[in-house]
Structure formats: C-alpha cells, structure tokens
Tab-separated table of C-alpha atoms in Angstrom:
chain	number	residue	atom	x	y	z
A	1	UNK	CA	0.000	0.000	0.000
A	2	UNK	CA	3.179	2.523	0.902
A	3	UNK	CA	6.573	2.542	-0.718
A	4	UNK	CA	7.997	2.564	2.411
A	5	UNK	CA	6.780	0.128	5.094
A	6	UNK	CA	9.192	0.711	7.990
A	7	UNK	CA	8.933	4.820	8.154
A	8	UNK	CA	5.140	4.623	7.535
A	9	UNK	CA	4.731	2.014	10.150
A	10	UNK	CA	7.117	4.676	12.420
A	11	UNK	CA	4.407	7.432	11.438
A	12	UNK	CA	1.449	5.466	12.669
A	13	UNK	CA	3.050	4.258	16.107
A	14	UNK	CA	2.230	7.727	17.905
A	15	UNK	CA	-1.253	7.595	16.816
A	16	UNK	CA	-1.854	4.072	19.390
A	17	UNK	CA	0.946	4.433	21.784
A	18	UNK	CA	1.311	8.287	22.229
A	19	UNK	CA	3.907	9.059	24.950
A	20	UNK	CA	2.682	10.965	28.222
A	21	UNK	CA	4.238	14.176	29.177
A	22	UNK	CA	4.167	15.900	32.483
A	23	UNK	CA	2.008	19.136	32.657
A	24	UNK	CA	3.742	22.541	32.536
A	25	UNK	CA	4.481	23.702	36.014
A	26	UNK	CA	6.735	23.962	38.900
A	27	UNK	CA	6.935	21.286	41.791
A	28	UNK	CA	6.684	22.554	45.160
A	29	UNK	CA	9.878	20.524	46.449
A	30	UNK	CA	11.957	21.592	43.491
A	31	UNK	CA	14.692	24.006	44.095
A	32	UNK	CA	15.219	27.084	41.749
A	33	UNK	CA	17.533	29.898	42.109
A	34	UNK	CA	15.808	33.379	41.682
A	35	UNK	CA	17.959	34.261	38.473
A	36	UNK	CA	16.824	31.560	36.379
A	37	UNK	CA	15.508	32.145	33.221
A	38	UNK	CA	12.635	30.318	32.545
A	39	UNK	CA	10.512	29.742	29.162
A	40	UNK	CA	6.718	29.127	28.279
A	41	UNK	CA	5.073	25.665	29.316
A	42	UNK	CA	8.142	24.418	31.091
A	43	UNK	CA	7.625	21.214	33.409
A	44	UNK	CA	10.242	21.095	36.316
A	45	UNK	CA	9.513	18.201	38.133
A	46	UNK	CA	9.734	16.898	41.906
A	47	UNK	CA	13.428	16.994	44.139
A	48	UNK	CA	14.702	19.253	41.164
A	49	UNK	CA	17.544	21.653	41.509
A	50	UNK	CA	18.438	24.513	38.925
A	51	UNK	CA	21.177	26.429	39.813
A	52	UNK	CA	21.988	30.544	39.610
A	53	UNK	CA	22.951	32.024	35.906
A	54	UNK	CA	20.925	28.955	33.635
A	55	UNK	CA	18.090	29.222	31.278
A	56	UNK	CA	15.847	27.098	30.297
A	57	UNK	CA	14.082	27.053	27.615
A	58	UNK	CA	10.661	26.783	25.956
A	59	UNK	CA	8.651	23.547	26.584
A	60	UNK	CA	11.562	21.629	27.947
A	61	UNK	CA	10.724	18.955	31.079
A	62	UNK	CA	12.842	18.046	33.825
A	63	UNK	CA	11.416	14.866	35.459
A	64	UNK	CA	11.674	14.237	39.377
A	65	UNK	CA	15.603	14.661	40.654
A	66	UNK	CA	17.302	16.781	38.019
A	67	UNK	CA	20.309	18.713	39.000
A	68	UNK	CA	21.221	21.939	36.711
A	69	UNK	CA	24.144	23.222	38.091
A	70	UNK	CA	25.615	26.868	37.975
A	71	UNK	CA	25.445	28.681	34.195
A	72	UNK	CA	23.475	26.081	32.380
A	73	UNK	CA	22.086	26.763	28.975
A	74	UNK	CA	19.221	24.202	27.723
A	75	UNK	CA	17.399	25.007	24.644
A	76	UNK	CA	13.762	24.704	23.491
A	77	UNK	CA	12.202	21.215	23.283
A	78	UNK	CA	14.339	19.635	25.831
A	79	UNK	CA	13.608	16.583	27.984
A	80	UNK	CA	15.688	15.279	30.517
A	81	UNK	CA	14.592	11.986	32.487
A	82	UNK	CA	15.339	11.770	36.022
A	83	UNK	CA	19.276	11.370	37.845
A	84	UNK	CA	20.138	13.491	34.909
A	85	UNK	CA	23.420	15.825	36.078
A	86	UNK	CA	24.371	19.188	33.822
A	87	UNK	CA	27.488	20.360	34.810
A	88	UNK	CA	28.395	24.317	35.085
A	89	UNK	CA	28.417	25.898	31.851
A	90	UNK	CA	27.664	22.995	29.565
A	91	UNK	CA	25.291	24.533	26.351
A	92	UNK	CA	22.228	22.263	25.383
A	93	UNK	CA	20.585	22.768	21.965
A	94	UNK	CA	17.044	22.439	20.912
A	95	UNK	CA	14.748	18.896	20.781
A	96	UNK	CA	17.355	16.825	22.685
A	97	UNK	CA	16.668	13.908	25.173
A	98	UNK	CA	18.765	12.802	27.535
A	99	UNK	CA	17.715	9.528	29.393
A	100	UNK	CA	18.133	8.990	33.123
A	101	UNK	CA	21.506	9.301	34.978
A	102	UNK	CA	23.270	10.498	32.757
A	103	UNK	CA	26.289	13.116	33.315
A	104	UNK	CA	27.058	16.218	31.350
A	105	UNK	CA	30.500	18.100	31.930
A	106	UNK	CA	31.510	16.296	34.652
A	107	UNK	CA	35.427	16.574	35.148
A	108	UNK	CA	37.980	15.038	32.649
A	109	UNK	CA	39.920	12.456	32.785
A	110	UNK	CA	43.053	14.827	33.076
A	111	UNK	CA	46.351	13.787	35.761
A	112	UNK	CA	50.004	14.104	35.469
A	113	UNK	CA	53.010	13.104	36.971
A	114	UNK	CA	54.236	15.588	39.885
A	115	UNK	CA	57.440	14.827	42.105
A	116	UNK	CA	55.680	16.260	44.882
A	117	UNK	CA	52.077	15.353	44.805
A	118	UNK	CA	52.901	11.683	42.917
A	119	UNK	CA	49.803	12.529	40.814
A	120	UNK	CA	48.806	16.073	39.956
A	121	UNK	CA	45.237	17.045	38.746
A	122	UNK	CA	44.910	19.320	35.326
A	123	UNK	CA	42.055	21.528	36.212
A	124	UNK	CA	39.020	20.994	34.071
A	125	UNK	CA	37.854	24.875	32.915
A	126	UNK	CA	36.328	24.278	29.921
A	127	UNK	CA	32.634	22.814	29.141
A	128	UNK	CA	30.282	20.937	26.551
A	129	UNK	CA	28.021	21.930	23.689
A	130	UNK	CA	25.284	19.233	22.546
A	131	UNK	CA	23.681	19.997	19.355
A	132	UNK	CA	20.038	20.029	18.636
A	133	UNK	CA	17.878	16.612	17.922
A	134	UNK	CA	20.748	14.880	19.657
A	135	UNK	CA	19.536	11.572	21.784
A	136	UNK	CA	21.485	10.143	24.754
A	137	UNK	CA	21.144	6.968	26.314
A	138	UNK	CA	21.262	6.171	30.150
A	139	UNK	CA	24.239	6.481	32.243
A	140	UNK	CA	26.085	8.036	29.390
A	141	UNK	CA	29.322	10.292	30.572
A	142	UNK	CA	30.524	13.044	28.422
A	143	UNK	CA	33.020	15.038	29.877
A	144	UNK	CA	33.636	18.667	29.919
A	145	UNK	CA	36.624	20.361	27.481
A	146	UNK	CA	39.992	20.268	30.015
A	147	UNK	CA	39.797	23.950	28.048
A	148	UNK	CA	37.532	24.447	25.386
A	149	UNK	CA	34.388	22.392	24.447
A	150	UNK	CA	33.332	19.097	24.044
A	151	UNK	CA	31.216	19.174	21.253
A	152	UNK	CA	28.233	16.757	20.187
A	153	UNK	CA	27.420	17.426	16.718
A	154	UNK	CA	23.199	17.898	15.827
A	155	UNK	CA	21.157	14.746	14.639
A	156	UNK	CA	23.959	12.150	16.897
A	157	UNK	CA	22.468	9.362	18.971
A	158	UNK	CA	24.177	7.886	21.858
A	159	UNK	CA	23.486	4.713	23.030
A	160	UNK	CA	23.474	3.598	27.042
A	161	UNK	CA	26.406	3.471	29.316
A	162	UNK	CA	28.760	5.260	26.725
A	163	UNK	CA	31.946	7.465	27.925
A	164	UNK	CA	33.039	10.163	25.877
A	165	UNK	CA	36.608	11.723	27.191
A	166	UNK	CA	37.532	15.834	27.224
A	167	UNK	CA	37.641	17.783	24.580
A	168	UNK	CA	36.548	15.089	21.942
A	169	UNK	CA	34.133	16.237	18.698
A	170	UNK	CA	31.795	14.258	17.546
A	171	UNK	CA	30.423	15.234	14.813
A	172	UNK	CA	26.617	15.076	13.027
A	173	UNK	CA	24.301	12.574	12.393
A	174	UNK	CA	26.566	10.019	14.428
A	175	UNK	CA	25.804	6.657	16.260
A	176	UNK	CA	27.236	5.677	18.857
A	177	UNK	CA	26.465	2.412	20.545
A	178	UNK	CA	26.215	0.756	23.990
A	179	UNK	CA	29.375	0.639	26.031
A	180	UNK	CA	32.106	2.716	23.684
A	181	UNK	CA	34.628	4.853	25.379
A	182	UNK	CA	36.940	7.641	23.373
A	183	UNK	CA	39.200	8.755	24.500
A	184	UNK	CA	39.996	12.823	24.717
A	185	UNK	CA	40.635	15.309	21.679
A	186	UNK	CA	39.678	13.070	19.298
A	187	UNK	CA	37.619	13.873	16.454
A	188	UNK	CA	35.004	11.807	14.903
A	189	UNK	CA	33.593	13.302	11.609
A	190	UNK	CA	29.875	13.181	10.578
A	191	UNK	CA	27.590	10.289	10.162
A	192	UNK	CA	30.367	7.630	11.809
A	193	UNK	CA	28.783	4.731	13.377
A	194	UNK	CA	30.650	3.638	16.240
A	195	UNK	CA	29.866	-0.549	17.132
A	196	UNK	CA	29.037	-1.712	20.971
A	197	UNK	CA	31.762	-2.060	22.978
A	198	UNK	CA	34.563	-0.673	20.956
A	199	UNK	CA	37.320	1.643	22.326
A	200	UNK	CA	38.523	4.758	20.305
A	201	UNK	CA	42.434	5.897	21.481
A	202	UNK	CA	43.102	9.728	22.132
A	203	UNK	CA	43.616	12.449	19.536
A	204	UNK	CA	42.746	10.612	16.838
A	205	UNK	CA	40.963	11.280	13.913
A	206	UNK	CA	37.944	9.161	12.688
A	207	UNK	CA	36.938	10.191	8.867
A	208	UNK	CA	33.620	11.222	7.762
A	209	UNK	CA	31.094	8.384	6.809
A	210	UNK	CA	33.342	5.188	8.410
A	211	UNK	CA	31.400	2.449	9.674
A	212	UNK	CA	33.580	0.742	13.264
A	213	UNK	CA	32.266	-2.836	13.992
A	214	UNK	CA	31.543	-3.535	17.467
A	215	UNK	CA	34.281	-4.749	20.224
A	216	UNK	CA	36.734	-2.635	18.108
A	217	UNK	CA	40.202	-1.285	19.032
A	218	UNK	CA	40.746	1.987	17.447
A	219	UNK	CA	44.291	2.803	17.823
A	220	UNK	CA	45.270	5.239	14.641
A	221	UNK	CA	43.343	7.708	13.185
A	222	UNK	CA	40.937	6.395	10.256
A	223	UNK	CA	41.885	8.881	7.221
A	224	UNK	CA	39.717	6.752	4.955
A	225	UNK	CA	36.039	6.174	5.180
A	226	UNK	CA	35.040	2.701	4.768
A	227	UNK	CA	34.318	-0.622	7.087
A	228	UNK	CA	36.380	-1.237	9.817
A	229	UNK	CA	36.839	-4.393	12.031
A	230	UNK	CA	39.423	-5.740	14.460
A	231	UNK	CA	41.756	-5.087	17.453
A	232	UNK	CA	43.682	-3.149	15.994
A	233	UNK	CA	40.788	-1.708	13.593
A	234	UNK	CA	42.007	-2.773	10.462
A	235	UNK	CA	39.769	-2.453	7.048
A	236	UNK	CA	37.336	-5.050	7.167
A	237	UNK	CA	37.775	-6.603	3.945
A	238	UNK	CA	41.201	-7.420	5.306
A	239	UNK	CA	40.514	-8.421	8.858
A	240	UNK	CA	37.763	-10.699	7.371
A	241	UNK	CA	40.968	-12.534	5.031
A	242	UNK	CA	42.680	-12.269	8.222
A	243	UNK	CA	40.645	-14.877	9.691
A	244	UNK	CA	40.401	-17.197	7.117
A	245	UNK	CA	44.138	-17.466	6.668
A	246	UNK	CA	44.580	-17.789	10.535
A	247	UNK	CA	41.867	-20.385	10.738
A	248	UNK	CA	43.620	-22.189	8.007
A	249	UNK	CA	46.762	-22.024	9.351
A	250	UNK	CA	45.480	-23.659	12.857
A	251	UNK	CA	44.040	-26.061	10.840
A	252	UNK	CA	47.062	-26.802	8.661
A	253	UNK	CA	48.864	-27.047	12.157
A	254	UNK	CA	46.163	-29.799	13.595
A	255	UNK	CA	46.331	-31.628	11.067
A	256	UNK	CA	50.229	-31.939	10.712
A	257	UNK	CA	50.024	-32.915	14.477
A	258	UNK	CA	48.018	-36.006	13.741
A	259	UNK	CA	50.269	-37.336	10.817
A	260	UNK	CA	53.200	-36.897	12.867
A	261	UNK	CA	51.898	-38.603	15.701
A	262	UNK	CA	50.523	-41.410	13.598
C-alpha cells in the first residue's frame, strides 16, 4: 500500500501508543535559584535543583531529581529523564533527550606526573556543547573540554552506558552504541557509526562516513572512510581474510600434528 513500510509504520506508532508528558508547572519541592531564566510551558519536576545564571528554555521537562548546576544553557524542546546531572556551563541545543543518569560536563579524565604530589590534577575549565535533535542513552558520561568544548554534533544518537573523554568532537548525524569509550581530543567526523563495545584511542581522527564494527580497538586515526573491524581496527575486507588465513593455518597445524603422531 506505501513505498515505504518501515517509516510509515514509524508514522502510525504515535497515533496508538502516544507518549505521556508531564504538565507545565513547577513542583513545590523543586529548588530554583531566583535568576533563572525560565521559558513558556516548562515542566520542572519533583526533588529538582536549577542552579543561579541557567536558562531554560521553551517547553523543555525536567522529570523528578534533576540537577542543573551553575550557568546552564538548555534550549527549546528539551527533555531530561530523572538522575540526569548538567554540569556548570555545559550549552544544550534544541529537541534533545537525555535519558536517566546520565552526566554532562563532569570533570575530565586529566592527571600528570608531579614529584611532589605523585599525581597532579589538570584543572578541568572548559565545558560541553550538545547539538540540537541529539539523543542520549542512560548512564552516558561526556566530559567537559579540560579547556575548550566538548562538542556533540546535531542529529547524533548515543546509546546507554557510553563514555566520551575531554575535549573530543563528535560530529553530526553520528551513532554511537552501547558501552564505547573515546578517548579525549579526538575527532570523529559526521555520520560515523561507532559498534558496541569498541574503544577509540586519544587524539585521533575518525573520517567522515566510516562504519567501526563492534568490540573494536581503534588505535590510529581512520583517514579513509570505509568498514572497519578488528583489534587493531584494520579495514574489514582485510581483517575478514585475516581470519580465514589464521583459521587455516590452525588447521594446517592440527592436522600436521596427527600425521606426525601417527
């Protein structure tokens, strides 16, 4: 009857199971400093905390036990689910939805040698800026810039339980699935699709377009779009000849054994 089954069957999905949204309003119990900015038909919920110096804008919900801290800039259209954390200073676009726990700016990773402290801590002063329509899963980390941004690019979706280091860029219309960490500076070019449970090194460079299989080790930068499997992440084509050779090989190896022995 359609041309196109899937998104038409996407369209009519609202229309029986239409999502439930809290009513505009402030909660008695929630806490909100008296400089906040606040827009039209925003829903703060129970237990929430906004801090001094944020905005927030039009239509956006906060369910029960969100904390904005100090500075805080969330666009129109934004819905955070409850245990979300948005660290001082971070910038939130419009249309984004963050799912619960999850932590915005919190300190990077950032530590060096000292002779007389052992380990010294580089002072985090910089922040994060999440484009608009971007998704994030639960208990998702991204870390503020040690100076200077992170940056999420508009149109990414990140999956659950995903850790994204200090000053990294990710760039638009990425995926990234469950349980990836990358590692600070790097940068991550538009409409990559990071696998579950692959690891991206620091300051690298992922190009526009490439496609990372899950359980991944991304060492060196990826200059070249394509398909990439492996650990090291090698081109797939390759990693999949890989295999077969080292599968041969084994059984080459067997079946040497039993001649020998017999």
């Amino acid at each position: 009857v359609v041309t196109d089954p899937y998104n038409a069957f996407l369209d009519l999905l609202p229309l029986f199971f239409e999502q439930t949204k809290p009513p505009p309003g402030i909660h008695p119990s929630a806490i909100i400093a008296e400089d906040v900015v606040i827009g039209a038909a925003v829903s703060i919920g129970a237990h929430c905390n906004v801090a001094q110096g944020s905005i927030i804008g039009d239509n956006s919900i906060l369910h029960p036990h969100v904390r904005i801290y100090e500075g805080v800039t969330i666009g129109s259209n934004v819905e955070l689910f409850s245990g979300v954390r948005i660290r001082e200073g971070s910038i939130l676009g419009k249309n984004i939805t963050i799912h619960d726990n999850s932590v915005i700016g919190a300190d990077g990773f950032g530590y060096t040698p000292d002779p007389r402290y052992g380990i010294r801590k580089v002072p985090q002063v910089g922040h994060v800026e999440i484009g608009d329509r971007v998704e994030i899963g639960a208990n998702t980390c991204i870390d503020r810039g040690s100076i200077g941004a992170t940056t999420i690019g508009a149109g990414t979706k990140i999956d659950n339980l995903v850790q994204i280091g200090h000053n990294v860029t990710v760039g638009e219309n990425c995926l990234i699935c469950a349980h990836v960490a990358i590692g600070g500076s790097t940068v991550i070019g538009a409409g990559v699709i990071i696998g579950g449970a692959s690891g991206v090194a620091d300051h690298l460079y992922i190009a526009p377009g490439s496609r990372v299989a899950g359980w991944c080790g991304v060492t060196h930068s990826i200059t070249e779009p394509g398909d990439y499997m492996g650990n090291p992440a090698i081109k797939a084509g390759q990693w999949r000849r890989l295999q077969v050779r080292l599968k041969q090989i084994s059984e080459d190896r067997a079946a040497g054994r039993k001649a020998t022995r017999k």
